[in-house]
Amino acid sequence: MTVSCQGLASFLSKAIPIATDHLGPDTVLHHEHYDRAYRHKALQSTVSQYQKETKSKSALYAQGSTAYARGSAAYRHASAADFSLDSSAAYSHGSSAYDLESAAYGYGSTAYDHSAAQSKRSAAYSLDSQSLSKSSAAYSHGSESINKLAAAYRLGSEAYSLGLKDSNLMIEDQSYKMSPKAKRAKQNLVSEDKENEAIDYSVPIFTGREVSISGITDTEEERIKESAAYVAKRNLFATGEGVSVSKVAKSTSEEEHHEKKSRKVAIRESAERVALKKTLEETQAFHKKLNQDKLLHAPEFVIEPRSHTIWEKQNVKFHCSVAGWPAPRVTWYKNNVPINVQTHPGKYIIESRYGLHSLEITTCDFDDTAQYRASAMNVKGEISAYASLVVKRYKGEIDASLLYAGTSSMPMGFGVTPHGYASRFEISFSDKFDVAFGREGETMSLGCTVVISPDIKRFKPDIEWYRNGVLITPSKWVQMHWSGERASLTLTHANKEDEGLYTLRVVMGEYYEEYSNYVFVRDADAEIPGAPGAPLDVQCLDANKDYVIVSWKQPAVDGGNPILGYFIDRCEVGTTHWTQCNETPVKFARFPVTGLIEGRSYIFRVRAVNKAGISLPSRVSEPVAALDPADRARLRSHPSAPWTGQIIVTEEEPAEGVVPGPPTDLQVIEATKNYVVLSWKPPGQRGHEGIMYFVEKCVAGTEDWQRVNTEIPVKSPRFAVFDLAEGKSYCFRVRCCNSAGIGEPSEATEATVVDDKLDIPKAPGRIMPSRNTDTSVVVTWTEPPDAKELVGYYIEASVVGSGHWEPCNNNPVKGTRFICHGLINGEKYIFRVRAVNAAGLSEFSQDSEPIEVKAAIAAPSPPYDIMVLESVRDSMVLGWKQPKATGGTEITGYYVNYREVVNGVPGNWMEANIKAISERAYRIENLKENMVYQFQVAAANLAGVGTPSLPSQPFKCEEWTIAVPGPPHDVTCTEVRKDSLVLLWKEPVYTGRSPIAGYYVDMKETEAKEERWRSVNEKPLQKKYLKIGGLNEGVSYVFRVRATNQAGVGKPSDVTDPVIAETRPGTKEVVVDVDDNGVISLNFECDQMSPNSKFVWSKNYEPIEDDSRLNIDTKGGKSKAIFKDLGEDDLGIYSCVVTDTDGVSSSHTIDEEEMKRLLALSHERKFPIVPLASELAVEILEKGEVRFWLQAEKLSGNAKANFVFNDKEIFNGEKYKMKVDRNTGLIEMIMDKLEDKDEGTYTFQLQDGKATNQSSLVLIGDVFKKLQDEAEFQRKEWHRKQGPHFVDQLGWEVTDECNVMLKCKVANIKKETHIVWYKDDREIMVDEEHDFKDGVCTLLISDFSKKDAGTYEVILKDDRGKDTSELTLKDTAFADLMSEVCRRIALSATDLKIQSTAEGIRLYSYVTYYVEDLRVGWVHNDTQIKFTDRVKTGVTGEQIWLQINEPTQQDKGRYTMELFDGKTTHKKTVDLSGQAFDEAFAEFQRLKQAAIAEKNRARVLGGLPDVVTIQEGKALNLSCTVWGDPTPEVSWLKNEKPFVSDANCILRFEHGKNVSFTISTVSTHDSGKYSIVVKNSYGTETSDVTVIVISVSGLTDTVQGHDQNNATASKKKKTTASKQKEAEKKDFIKPHVKAIIATEETPDPNEMTPVEIEKNTKSNQQAAKKTDGKAAVAEKVPQPTESLERQGKKPLENKP
């Protein structure tokens, strides 16, 4: 049956409740590799938990599953052809969901009701019959899909990647059972000939998500990706556990059962459905957190890119598909140069989707013809695939420019060059890296400049680097770079593992060249002194499921104490926590690490320990996964199967568990003093589930077997047994176990003695050192006898007699020969060697014989370019060039051979000279005229005679009769620099028929054609040397010389060897020097000398034979030519050449100008003067002292100074304080006081060795007098400053508040210091003591005006003295100050505002405060305003205003307020026109009417009290005055009701203003609230009085609450004009309150008569009226009283 996986995630959420029971329990997907740190508690599954499960639960689980299978057979097996893809998907996904559900039932709930479960399941199977009938027609389409997807699996196409993306969801196994297991399903692919029948085909299901795969990184934590589906893959490929299948039942006619669900069952199913959905979500979330430790395999190309041939202007696209884990990163290259999309926008399009990678090149042209490479890389390696692109033109013509196209290329395998097929490239190296020395942790860089000839841009070399013959790949430790000219390799963090022989290989097609040199890496400084060096080369061997063997190499440096052993640390990849694996140090350099978690990856490091401490850790090992080797090999050879979009499951009947048989081939593979490692093979009989092992041991000769791993069985067929008694013999055996039980033991091993099987090697022998270079020695030795498993050798060197040994290598070397570098030339060394294997380091060999570090010598190479310089009838003169290699020592002579050539047949060689000749020109006598001869030359040195040169061209011995001279010879180049060189030659042996008149020098570039020769000089040279300038740096040149005489120009000399114009690193020049004694010399240094090198000085390039003018002094690498008496005879070019070097030479020209300069400098050195930085000067010090000083540029420790006054020497004493500072060259003399007798001349005389100097200073007349007065002033000033004093004198400033602040800065103040201020000699009283904060004293004068003018003085004084400072503020000073005050006031002015009043319109502005000196002017429409009674200005407080009474239309316009501060006019402007004027004028009219109404409205002026208390039977008389225009109407109210006069109560209103209220006899009925209401046309006002009639006898009538302040009584008045009043108050200026006075007195308890009340009321009213016009208003403070009615009223005051 086939199952579609489309819509898996959405289907699960809907279909799980109705399709969870289609498969048996053996189809559960097992996934055991979840990180327990992240797993839910319910999902934890270990081997021990599997074993603890009871058989009863297993039986119940199996029984329930079998019952289900039988009950649902009719539905499952109705017809295989009737299943559509959709229904099959439901079936498969439901089955998977059932696996989870049934597993949960089997483990967690043994009381589950299986009958209810069967009902639920049967109901779930009642699918619509229409769905089944419709699905049959779709089966053939499903078969085609199977074939297509299977084909996609085989080809690894894009369908694979798309399928993977949809397969991210995996149902997690929740079953905790291990047995029984189904038989392994056969793994078959769907084939075309069986497309109509269902076959068994299993596809592994992986849980890894695409989003969890990232690119390659350089850190160990990210380099390894954990395999999330390790156990599933292992079961699929090894045991068939991944998808367990069983045979399809044959019965197809069983009846389906339908049962109704109870409410309880429905609720339970709903809860289980929610729990299952939550579990799936947690599982998906957990997948994202899995430890990223994957099963790794290197990338490989499933589909490689193919080559293309296209036409111009077409597009081309390369495709490739790559497999690998982690997902490889693919980079595209063109001619081995990475393609950068950003630098060619739109040209290249690179895509990577679902494992399919492509490179598209748009609008191709000839430049795109190249070799393209796709490089796939991950942590396990790199692989490349190549494809070529050929771009053709329509006409079919060969483009000649193709050979020189800058970016085009062809595959190097073709061997095509511009010179045809298989032409050879010449590859050379320059600026090569030398032997390098570094230290651990440092960054080291190696590099070479590569020169390839011919240089064709489209042919790019392959650059390869090797270490000890092993190809190096880029990593986080190694970086490589190729610039197109220079290849470099950088070790970012050097370790001893990086030590070795590094080789740069440059490959061009089928040819390559190499350059090698050694790199040494020393140990880093130990953190603990005396600790050993770090171990190196940590490797993991024999990795298995739960253990690995770690090996390493011992360090060369033990810190001076023997190494006691090593500690091994491990760290899980993805974490930073290191765990020590062994408690006690192990000496053996291999150690088995156990206890690993299967499927996880680890890295290891090792530390050495001695009695001083523990070393630094080694470099970490490469990551290793704890896997079965068979699984690892199988997974690497079979990459992850692509997702085909279908799962084909075949069911089989479950099989019972099988007890495994005994393991086989048990043996001891390693035995040491600390442990024994066992190895065996799994048994053949083991069932279909994983097995584990128990290891047993017994002492040899007994049968007392003891189980070693008592608690946890091991998974790997390897085991390390510890805790064995050293020296005893043991036997071992192994048992297998699984859920079915423990099997029989294997055959026991033979007795094994617990001891090291591998012995420490013996010491090497026959240590033989031999010379190599001037800084290295070759050491050879013989291998120690009976040596086993040698890792290598360590070599140490010691200077003879020092007793101190240094390692020559820090990484063991293999072989028996090593070159020890970094030695000191000329020193004698001895050497010793020791061998290394895993057991340890051998003893040191015997010391070698001492050897002096010197370069080894050899015979010279052959001379070359033999030519005939002159020929006569019986002799010929030969010339030749010096050998290119001298053999390490100077050439002592040459030997010439010759032979006759008759008819082209050469004869025997004959010696031309017996004694060696020193010159490179030799005349061979006794030759036969007209005979043809060949010649050869051999050079000789101390090592012997070298190889003869090749035979020369045949030369005929005949008389030369030509008139022109012969060729010059011995043409050499010297002093080669980047833009010049010097050419030397010797005159021809044959001069022709007339003397030689001069020479012509020709030159050309090396690669130029013969017709490109050009002459350097136009006129013939008389000398035999020439400095040629104007060369181009880096260009290679050749030269030749021709001699000329009267007959003409002769035959040219041989061409020189090619010379590149460059200044080599380290090039030095001849330096002219004049020493302290005036001796003139030429100096030259060389640091490239060989032991036989010599300095050769010449003048005008001729050897110096006359030593009467020069002395030559040479010591080591320095040579000096000393002139005895430089004169005109010494003019010329002085050159120095160092022999036996690579052309080290330099020169210096001494002409007349240079000679004069040197002679003048020599005179200065012979008769030196002390240079002065400054002449003698004088200055006044702070105390009034006089200081004379001068400064010399430099003084030695022996310098002296004499001090002279008026030709008399003066000395250090009471008057003169003298000091000489030789470090700074400062010489000074200090005098306390300058008196009249001190007038005169002062002189300082200096002497420093032979150098002398002096300086004088004349102080007479006015100069002396001025200096004396200044000194006296400074003395007084200093005394003043000993006490409190002023640093800054008294001054003033105007603050932002327009106040004037007088301030001064003081110093040397203490707590007792007082400050006193005076004005015009009168002390100013200051309220507070000044705190001298910040050393500033201030006096603030507010509202500064003319009255403050005067003289201010401030005095500081204490017990140390006093100081005074004055400031006069009068006349001009006062005017300046007032101008500033006015300016500040003017600046503080606010913008002009418009205010309407009852009288008119007011324009106003506020200032900080106003002074009369600030002149105010007003301008209306640019016209100065003339003030009248209608328009007037004024100042009220801080308000400056302009009042316009009764404004008219003529008053519209722009108004400007001008404030003049005495210097500047400040203006503020407002526009009173338009809407602004209309609104202001309307407001004025309203206020005017309101003022009239307020003035004429009816009101009660006063007289009535608030409360009247009266005894019953008394008479009550109240009166008041009212006012209003027109006369108001008066009415009364009692308790808010109209009240009229009667016989008992008489109401009167007389004269339009007097109102009275009289009750002749009061009674309790008269108590109440009485109100008088006055009213006219402008308003109404009411005044209330409360009458309280007391009937109790003995009480005294009292009037309470009469308010003495009229303002309080007015609060109770009700008037319609109150709102108008409030509006007017808003526009009034708030008066400035200078003081608030509040008093409180206790009222007199005595009764007051109504008459007294009335008097008090009237007096209070009059007082209030008088107070209304005052600027200061007393504030009323309410006082609390006992009566609520009196709250807020001031009690009456009864003054006696």
Coordinates of N, CA and C in Angstrom, one line a residue, residues 62-136:
A62 N 0.8 -6.2 23.3 CA 0.7 -7.0 22.1 C -0.7 -7.6 21.9
Q63 N -1.3 -8.0 23.1 CA -2.6 -8.6 23.0 C -3.7 -7.6 22.4
G64 N -3.6 -6.4 23.0 CA -4.5 -5.3 22.5 C -4.3 -5.0 21.1
S65 N -3.1 -5.0 20.6 CA -2.8 -4.7 19.2 C -3.3 -5.8 18.3
T66 N -3.1 -7.0 18.8 CA -3.6 -8.2 17.9 C -5.1 -8.2 17.8
A67 N -5.7 -7.9 18.9 CA -7.2 -7.8 18.8 C -7.6 -6.7 17.9
Y68 N -7.0 -5.7 17.9 CA -7.3 -4.6 17.0 C -7.1 -5.0 15.5
A69 N -5.9 -5.7 15.3 CA -5.6 -6.0 13.9 C -6.6 -7.0 13.3
R70 N -7.1 -7.9 14.2 CA -8.1 -8.9 13.7 C -9.4 -8.2 13.4
G71 N -9.8 -7.3 14.3 CA -11.1 -6.6 14.2 C -11.2 -5.7 13.0
S72 N -10.1 -5.2 12.5 CA -10.1 -4.2 11.4 C -9.6 -4.8 10.1
A73 N -9.4 -6.1 10.0 CA -8.8 -6.6 8.8 C -9.7 -6.4 7.6
A74 N -11.0 -6.4 7.7 CA -11.9 -6.3 6.6 C -11.7 -4.9 5.9
Y75 N -11.5 -3.9 6.8 CA -11.4 -2.6 6.2 C -10.0 -2.4 5.6
R76 N -9.0 -2.9 6.3 CA -7.6 -2.6 5.8 C -7.3 -3.4 4.5
H77 N -7.9 -4.5 4.3 CA -7.5 -5.4 3.1 C -8.7 -5.5 2.1
A78 N -9.5 -4.5 2.0 CA -10.6 -4.5 1.1 C -10.1 -4.7 -0.3
S79 N -9.3 -3.8 -0.8 CA -8.7 -3.9 -2.1 C -7.5 -2.9 -2.2
A80 N -6.4 -3.5 -2.5 CA -5.2 -2.6 -2.6 C -5.4 -1.6 -3.7
A81 N -6.1 -2.0 -4.8 CA -6.3 -1.1 -5.9 C -7.3 0.0 -5.7
D82 N -8.1 -0.2 -4.5 CA -9.2 0.8 -4.3 C -8.7 1.9 -3.4
F83 N -7.5 2.0 -3.2 CA -7.0 3.1 -2.3 C -6.4 4.2 -3.2
S84 N -7.0 5.4 -3.1 CA -6.4 6.6 -3.7 C -5.3 7.1 -2.9
L85 N -4.6 8.1 -3.5 CA -3.5 8.7 -2.8 C -4.0 9.4 -1.6
D86 N -5.1 10.0 -1.7 CA -5.7 10.8 -0.5 C -6.0 9.9 0.6
S87 N -6.8 8.8 0.3 CA -7.2 7.9 1.4 C -6.0 7.2 2.0
S88 N -5.0 6.9 1.1 CA -3.8 6.2 1.6 C -3.1 7.1 2.6
A89 N -3.0 8.4 2.3 CA -2.4 9.4 3.2 C -3.1 9.4 4.5
A90 N -4.4 9.4 4.5 CA -5.1 9.3 5.8 C -4.8 8.1 6.5
Y91 N -4.7 7.0 5.8 CA -4.4 5.7 6.4 C -3.0 5.7 7.1
S92 N -2.0 6.1 6.3 CA -0.7 6.1 6.8 C -0.5 7.1 8.0
H93 N -1.0 8.3 7.9 CA -0.8 9.2 8.9 C -1.6 8.8 10.2
G94 N -2.8 8.3 10.0 CA -3.6 7.8 11.1 C -2.8 6.7 11.8
S95 N -2.2 5.8 11.0 CA -1.5 4.7 11.6 C -0.3 5.2 12.5
S96 N 0.4 6.2 11.9 CA 1.5 6.8 12.7 C 1.0 7.4 14.0
A97 N -0.1 8.1 13.9 CA -0.7 8.7 15.1 C -1.1 7.6 16.1
Y98 N -1.6 6.5 15.6 CA -2.0 5.4 16.4 C -0.8 4.9 17.2
D99 N 0.3 4.8 16.5 CA 1.5 4.3 17.2 C 1.8 5.0 18.4
L100 N 1.7 6.3 18.4 CA 1.9 7.2 19.6 C 0.9 6.9 20.6
E101 N -0.4 6.8 20.2 CA -1.4 6.6 21.2 C -1.4 5.3 21.8
S102 N -1.2 4.2 21.0 CA -1.2 2.9 21.5 C 0.0 2.7 22.4
A103 N 1.1 3.3 22.1 CA 2.3 3.2 22.9 C 2.1 3.8 24.3
A104 N 1.4 5.0 24.3 CA 1.0 5.6 25.6 C 0.1 4.7 26.4
Y105 N -0.8 4.0 25.7 CA -1.7 3.1 26.5 C -0.9 2.0 27.1
G106 N 0.0 1.4 26.2 CA 0.7 0.2 26.7 C 1.6 0.5 27.9
Y107 N 2.1 1.7 28.0 CA 3.1 2.0 29.0 C 2.5 2.7 30.2
G108 N 1.6 3.6 29.9 CA 1.1 4.5 31.0 C -0.2 4.0 31.6
S109 N -1.0 3.2 31.0 CA -2.3 3.0 31.5 C -2.6 1.5 31.2
T110 N -2.3 0.6 32.2 CA -2.6 -0.8 32.0 C -4.1 -1.1 32.2
A111 N -4.8 -0.2 32.8 CA -6.2 -0.5 33.0 C -7.1 0.0 31.9
Y112 N -6.5 0.3 30.8 CA -7.3 0.9 29.7 C -8.3 -0.2 29.2
D113 N -9.5 0.3 28.9 CA -10.5 -0.6 28.5 C -10.4 -0.9 27.0
H114 N -9.9 -2.1 26.6 CA -9.7 -2.4 25.2 C -10.9 -2.5 24.4
S115 N -12.0 -2.9 25.0 CA -13.2 -3.0 24.3 C -13.7 -1.6 23.8
A116 N -13.5 -0.6 24.8 CA -13.9 0.7 24.4 C -13.0 1.2 23.3
A117 N -11.7 0.9 23.4 CA -10.8 1.3 22.4 C -11.2 0.7 21.0
Q118 N -11.6 -0.6 21.1 CA -12.0 -1.2 19.8 C -13.2 -0.5 19.2
S119 N -14.1 -0.1 20.1 CA -15.3 0.6 19.6 C -14.9 1.9 18.9
K120 N -14.0 2.6 19.5 CA -13.5 3.8 19.0 C -12.9 3.6 17.6
R121 N -12.0 2.6 17.6 CA -11.3 2.3 16.4 C -12.2 1.9 15.2
S122 N -13.2 1.0 15.6 CA -14.1 0.5 14.5 C -14.9 1.7 14.0
A123 N -15.3 2.6 14.9 CA -16.1 3.7 14.4 C -15.2 4.6 13.5
A124 N -14.0 4.6 13.8 CA -13.1 5.5 12.9 C -13.0 4.9 11.5
Y125 N -13.2 3.6 11.4 CA -13.0 3.0 10.1 C -14.2 3.2 9.1
S126 N -15.2 3.6 9.6 CA -16.4 3.7 8.8 C -16.3 4.9 7.8
L127 N -15.5 4.8 6.9 CA -15.3 5.8 5.9 C -16.5 5.7 4.8
D128 N -16.6 6.8 4.2 CA -17.7 6.9 3.1 C -17.3 6.0 2.0
S129 N -18.3 5.2 1.6 CA -18.1 4.2 0.5 C -17.8 5.0 -0.8
Q130 N -18.4 6.2 -0.9 CA -18.1 6.9 -2.1 C -16.7 7.3 -2.3
S131 N -16.0 7.6 -1.2 CA -14.6 7.9 -1.2 C -13.8 6.7 -1.7
L132 N -14.2 5.5 -1.3 CA -13.5 4.3 -1.8 C -13.7 4.1 -3.3
S133 N -14.9 4.3 -3.8 CA -15.1 4.1 -5.2 C -14.4 5.1 -6.1
K134 N -14.4 6.4 -5.6 CA -13.7 7.4 -6.3 C -12.2 7.2 -6.4
S135 N -11.7 6.5 -5.3 CA -10.2 6.4 -5.2 C -9.7 5.3 -6.2
S136 N -10.5 4.4 -6.6 CA -10.0 3.3 -7.5 C -9.5 3.9 -8.8

